[in-house]
mmCIF file of C-alpha atoms in Angstrom:
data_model
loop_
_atom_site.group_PDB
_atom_site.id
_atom_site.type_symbol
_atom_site.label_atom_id
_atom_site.label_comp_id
_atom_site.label_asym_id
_atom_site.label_seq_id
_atom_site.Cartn_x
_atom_site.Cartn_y
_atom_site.Cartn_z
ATOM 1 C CA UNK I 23 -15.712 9.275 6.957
ATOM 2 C CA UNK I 24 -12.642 11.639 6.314
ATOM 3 C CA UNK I 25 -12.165 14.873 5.039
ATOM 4 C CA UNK I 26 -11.523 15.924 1.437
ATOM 5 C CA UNK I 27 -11.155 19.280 2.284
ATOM 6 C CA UNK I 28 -8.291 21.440 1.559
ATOM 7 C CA UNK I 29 -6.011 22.383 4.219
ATOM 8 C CA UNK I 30 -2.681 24.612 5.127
ATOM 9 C CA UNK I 31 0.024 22.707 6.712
ATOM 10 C CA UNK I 32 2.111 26.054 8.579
ATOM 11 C CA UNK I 33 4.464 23.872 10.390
ATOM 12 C CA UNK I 34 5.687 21.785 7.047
ATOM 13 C CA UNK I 35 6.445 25.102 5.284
ATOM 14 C CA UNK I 36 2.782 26.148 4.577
ATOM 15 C CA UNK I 37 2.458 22.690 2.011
ATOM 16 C CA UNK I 38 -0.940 22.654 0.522
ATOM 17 C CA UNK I 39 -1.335 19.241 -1.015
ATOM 18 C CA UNK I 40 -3.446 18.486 -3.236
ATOM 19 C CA UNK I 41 -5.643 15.911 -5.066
ATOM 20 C CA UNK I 42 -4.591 14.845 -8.477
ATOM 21 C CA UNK I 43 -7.874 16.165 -9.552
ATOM 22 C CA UNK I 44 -8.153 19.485 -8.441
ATOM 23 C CA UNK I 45 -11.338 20.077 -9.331
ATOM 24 C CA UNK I 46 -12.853 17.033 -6.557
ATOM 25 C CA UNK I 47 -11.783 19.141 -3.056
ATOM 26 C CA UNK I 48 -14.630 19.421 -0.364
ATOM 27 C CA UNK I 49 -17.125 17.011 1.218
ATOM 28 C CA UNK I 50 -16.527 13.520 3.413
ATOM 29 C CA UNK I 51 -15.348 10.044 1.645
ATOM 30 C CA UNK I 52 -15.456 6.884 2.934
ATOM 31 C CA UNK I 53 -11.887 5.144 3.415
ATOM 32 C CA UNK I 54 -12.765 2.793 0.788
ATOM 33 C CA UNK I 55 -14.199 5.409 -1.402
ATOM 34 C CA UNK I 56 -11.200 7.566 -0.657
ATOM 35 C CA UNK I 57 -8.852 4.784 -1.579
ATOM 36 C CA UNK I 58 -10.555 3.967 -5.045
ATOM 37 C CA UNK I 59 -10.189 7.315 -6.351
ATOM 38 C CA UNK I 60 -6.615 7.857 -5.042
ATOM 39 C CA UNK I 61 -7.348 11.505 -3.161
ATOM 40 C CA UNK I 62 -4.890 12.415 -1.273
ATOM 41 C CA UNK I 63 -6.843 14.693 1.029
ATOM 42 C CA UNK I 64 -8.545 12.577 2.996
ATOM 43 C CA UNK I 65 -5.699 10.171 3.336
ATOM 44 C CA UNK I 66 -3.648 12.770 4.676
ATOM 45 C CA UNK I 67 -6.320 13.838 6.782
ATOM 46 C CA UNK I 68 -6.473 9.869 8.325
ATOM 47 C CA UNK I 69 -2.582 10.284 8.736
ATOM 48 C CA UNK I 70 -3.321 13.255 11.623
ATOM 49 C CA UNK I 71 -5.721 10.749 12.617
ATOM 50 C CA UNK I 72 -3.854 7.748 12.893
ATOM 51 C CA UNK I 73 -0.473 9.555 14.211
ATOM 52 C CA UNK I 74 3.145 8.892 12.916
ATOM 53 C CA UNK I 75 4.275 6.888 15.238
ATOM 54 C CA UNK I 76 1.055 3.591 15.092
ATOM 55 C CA UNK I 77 2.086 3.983 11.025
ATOM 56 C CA UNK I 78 6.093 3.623 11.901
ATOM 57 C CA UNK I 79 5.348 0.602 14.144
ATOM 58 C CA UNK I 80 3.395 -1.026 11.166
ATOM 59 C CA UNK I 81 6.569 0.207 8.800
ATOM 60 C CA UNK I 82 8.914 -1.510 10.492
ATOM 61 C CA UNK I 83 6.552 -4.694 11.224
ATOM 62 C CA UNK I 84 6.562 -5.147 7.416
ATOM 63 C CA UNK I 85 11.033 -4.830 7.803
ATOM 64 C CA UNK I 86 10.929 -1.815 5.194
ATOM 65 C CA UNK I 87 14.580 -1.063 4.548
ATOM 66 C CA UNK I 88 14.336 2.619 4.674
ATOM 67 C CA UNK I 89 12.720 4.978 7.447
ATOM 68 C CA UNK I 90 9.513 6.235 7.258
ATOM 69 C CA UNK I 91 9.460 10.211 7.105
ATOM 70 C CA UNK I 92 7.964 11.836 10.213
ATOM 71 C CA UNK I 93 6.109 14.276 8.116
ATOM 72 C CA UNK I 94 2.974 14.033 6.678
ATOM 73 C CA UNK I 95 4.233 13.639 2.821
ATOM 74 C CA UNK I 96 5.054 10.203 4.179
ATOM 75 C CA UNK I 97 1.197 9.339 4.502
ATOM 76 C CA UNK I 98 0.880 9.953 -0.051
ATOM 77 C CA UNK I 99 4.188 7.726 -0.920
ATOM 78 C CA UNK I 100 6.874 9.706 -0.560
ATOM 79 C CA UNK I 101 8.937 7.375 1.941
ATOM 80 C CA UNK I 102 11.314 4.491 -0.313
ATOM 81 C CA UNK I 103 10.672 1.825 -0.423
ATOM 82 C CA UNK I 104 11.451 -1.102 -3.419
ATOM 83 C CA UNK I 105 9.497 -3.402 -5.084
ATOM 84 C CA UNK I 106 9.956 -6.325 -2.980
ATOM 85 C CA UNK I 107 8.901 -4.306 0.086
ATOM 86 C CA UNK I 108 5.599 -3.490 -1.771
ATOM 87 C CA UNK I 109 5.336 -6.867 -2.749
ATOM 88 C CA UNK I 110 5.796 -8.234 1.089
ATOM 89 C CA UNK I 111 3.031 -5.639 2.076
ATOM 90 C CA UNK I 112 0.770 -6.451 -0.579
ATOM 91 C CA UNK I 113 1.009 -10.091 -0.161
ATOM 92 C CA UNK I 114 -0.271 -9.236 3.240
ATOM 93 C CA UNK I 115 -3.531 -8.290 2.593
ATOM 94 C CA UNK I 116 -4.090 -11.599 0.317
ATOM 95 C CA UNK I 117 -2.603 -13.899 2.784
ATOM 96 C CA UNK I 118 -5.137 -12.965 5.465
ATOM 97 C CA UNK I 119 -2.846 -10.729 7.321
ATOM 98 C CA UNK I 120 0.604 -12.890 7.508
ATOM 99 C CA UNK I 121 3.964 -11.089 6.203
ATOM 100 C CA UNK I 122 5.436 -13.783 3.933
ATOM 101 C CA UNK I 123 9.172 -13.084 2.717
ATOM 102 C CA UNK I 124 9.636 -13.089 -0.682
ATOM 103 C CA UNK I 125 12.318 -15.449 -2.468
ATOM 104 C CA UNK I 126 13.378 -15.692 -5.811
ATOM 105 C CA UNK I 127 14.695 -19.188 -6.593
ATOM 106 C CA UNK I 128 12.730 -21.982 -5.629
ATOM 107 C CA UNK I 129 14.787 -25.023 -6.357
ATOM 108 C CA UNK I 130 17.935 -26.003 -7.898
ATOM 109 C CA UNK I 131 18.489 -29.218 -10.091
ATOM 110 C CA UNK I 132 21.431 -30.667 -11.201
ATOM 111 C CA UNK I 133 21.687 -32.511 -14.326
ATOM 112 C CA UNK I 134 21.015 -35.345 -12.934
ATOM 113 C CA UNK I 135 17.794 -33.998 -12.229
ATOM 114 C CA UNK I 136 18.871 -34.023 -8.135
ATOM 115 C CA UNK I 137 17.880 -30.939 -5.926
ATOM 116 C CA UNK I 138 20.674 -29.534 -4.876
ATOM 117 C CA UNK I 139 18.925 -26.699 -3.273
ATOM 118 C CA UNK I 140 15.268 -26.366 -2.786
ATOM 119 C CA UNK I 141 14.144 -22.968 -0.640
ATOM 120 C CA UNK I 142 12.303 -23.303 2.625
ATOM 121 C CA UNK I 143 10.358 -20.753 3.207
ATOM 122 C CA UNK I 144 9.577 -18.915 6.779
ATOM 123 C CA UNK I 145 6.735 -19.429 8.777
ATOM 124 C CA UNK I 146 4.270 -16.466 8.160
ATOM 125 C CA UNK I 147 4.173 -14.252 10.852
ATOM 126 C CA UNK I 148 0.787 -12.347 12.187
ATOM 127 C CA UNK I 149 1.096 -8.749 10.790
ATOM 128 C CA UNK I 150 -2.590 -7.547 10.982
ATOM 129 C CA UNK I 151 -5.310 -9.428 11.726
ATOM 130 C CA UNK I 152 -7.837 -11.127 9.394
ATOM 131 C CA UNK I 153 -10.426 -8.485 9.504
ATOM 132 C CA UNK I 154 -8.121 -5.841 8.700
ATOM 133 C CA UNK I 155 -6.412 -7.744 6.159
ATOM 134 C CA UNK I 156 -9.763 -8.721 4.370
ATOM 135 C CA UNK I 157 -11.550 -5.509 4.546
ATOM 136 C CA UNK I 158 -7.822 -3.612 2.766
ATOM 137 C CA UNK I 159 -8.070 -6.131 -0.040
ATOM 138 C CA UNK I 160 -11.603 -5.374 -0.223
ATOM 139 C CA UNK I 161 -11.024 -1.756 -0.883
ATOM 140 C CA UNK I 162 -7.953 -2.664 -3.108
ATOM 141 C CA UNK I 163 -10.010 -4.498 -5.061
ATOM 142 C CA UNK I 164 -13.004 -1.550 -5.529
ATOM 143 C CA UNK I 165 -10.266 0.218 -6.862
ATOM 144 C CA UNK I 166 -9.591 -2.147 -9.934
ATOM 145 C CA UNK I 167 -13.519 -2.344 -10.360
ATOM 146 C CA UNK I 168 -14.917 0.683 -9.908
ATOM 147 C CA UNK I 169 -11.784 3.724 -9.105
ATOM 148 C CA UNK I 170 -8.370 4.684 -10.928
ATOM 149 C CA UNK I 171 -7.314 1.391 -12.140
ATOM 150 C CA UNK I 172 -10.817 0.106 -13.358
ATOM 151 C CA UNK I 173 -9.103 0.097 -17.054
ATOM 152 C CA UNK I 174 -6.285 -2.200 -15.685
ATOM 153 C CA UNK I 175 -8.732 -5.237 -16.826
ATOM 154 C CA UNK I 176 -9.943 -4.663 -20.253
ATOM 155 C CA UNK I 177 -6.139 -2.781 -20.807
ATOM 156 C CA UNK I 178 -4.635 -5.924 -20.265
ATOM 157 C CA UNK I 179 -7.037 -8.797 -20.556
ATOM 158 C CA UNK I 180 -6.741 -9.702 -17.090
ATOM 159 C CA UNK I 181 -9.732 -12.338 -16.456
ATOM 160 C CA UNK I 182 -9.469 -12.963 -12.746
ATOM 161 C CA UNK I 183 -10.273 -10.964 -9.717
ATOM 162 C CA UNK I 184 -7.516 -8.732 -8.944
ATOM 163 C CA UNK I 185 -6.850 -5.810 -6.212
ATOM 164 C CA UNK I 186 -4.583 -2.699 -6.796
ATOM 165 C CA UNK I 187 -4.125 0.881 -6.094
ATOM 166 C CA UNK I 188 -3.082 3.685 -8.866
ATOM 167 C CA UNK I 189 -1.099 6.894 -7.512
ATOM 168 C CA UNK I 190 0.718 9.858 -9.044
ATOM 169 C CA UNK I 191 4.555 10.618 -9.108
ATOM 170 C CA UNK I 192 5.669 13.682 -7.507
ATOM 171 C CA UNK I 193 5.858 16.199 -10.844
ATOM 172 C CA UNK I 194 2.852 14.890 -12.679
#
């Protein structure tokens, strides 16, 4: 269990994060129960945990672009990223653990109706293992049921099982 307790970070300038709702500080949350209702504090609190430097070894496993900030802002989204980097760690976490590249055309025809180009894709390569893999979609997918995003469905009409995770910008 982690640690939803408010704390005073002296060597990052005295920063005193936050969770969105202010009101829900104190008391021990499971990872998954953590994750669902998007607190900060005790994922910041499994960032001391974890260390920089296991997280910046997974960053760079998943070929992010940009680096990942050796501070512990980096832990509640503040290192870039795009969308096709989120997508290729998403994708993870369905695909049992295996980074697959994205690509965005699949085949070319001409009007003959001949491929002229059809994309091969990569071999997936082992980024996590199954267990870890299948126990992250399992918490992204509490979230969409019973956290943040459980409005996503009935919002949008989605009818299938779907995972997710909901998060704040920096000046909500």
């Amino acid at each position: 269990y982690l640690s939803n307790e408010p704390v005073v970070l002296e060597d990052f300038e005295d920063w005193s994060p936050e969770n969105y709702d202010k009101s829900n500080q104190g008391g021990r949350y499971s990872m998954a129960a953590a994750l669902s209702k998007s607190l900060n504090l005790p994922t910041l609190h499994l960032y001391f945990q974890v260390g920089h430097n296991k997280l910046n070894r997974l960053w760079n496993d998943f070929h992010f672009k940009g680096t990942l900030p050796d501070n512990p802002s980096a832990a509640l989204g503040t290192a870039e990223a795009n969308m096709v980097e989120m997508a290729r760690l998403y994708s993870a976490f369905a695909n049992g653990g295996n980074r697959v590249e994205a690509y965005y055309i699949n085949r070319i025809l001409d009007k003959e109706g001949n491929v002229i180009f059809e994309h091969k894709p990569e071999k997936p390569s082992r980024i996590m293992s199954e267990e870890n893999a299948t126990v992250m979609r399992q918490m992204l997918e509490r979230t969409v049921k019973t956290g943040t995003a459980v409005s996503i469905k009935s919002r949008f009409g989605v009818r299938r099982e779907i995972a997710g995770k909901t998060g704040t910008g920096q000046n909500y």
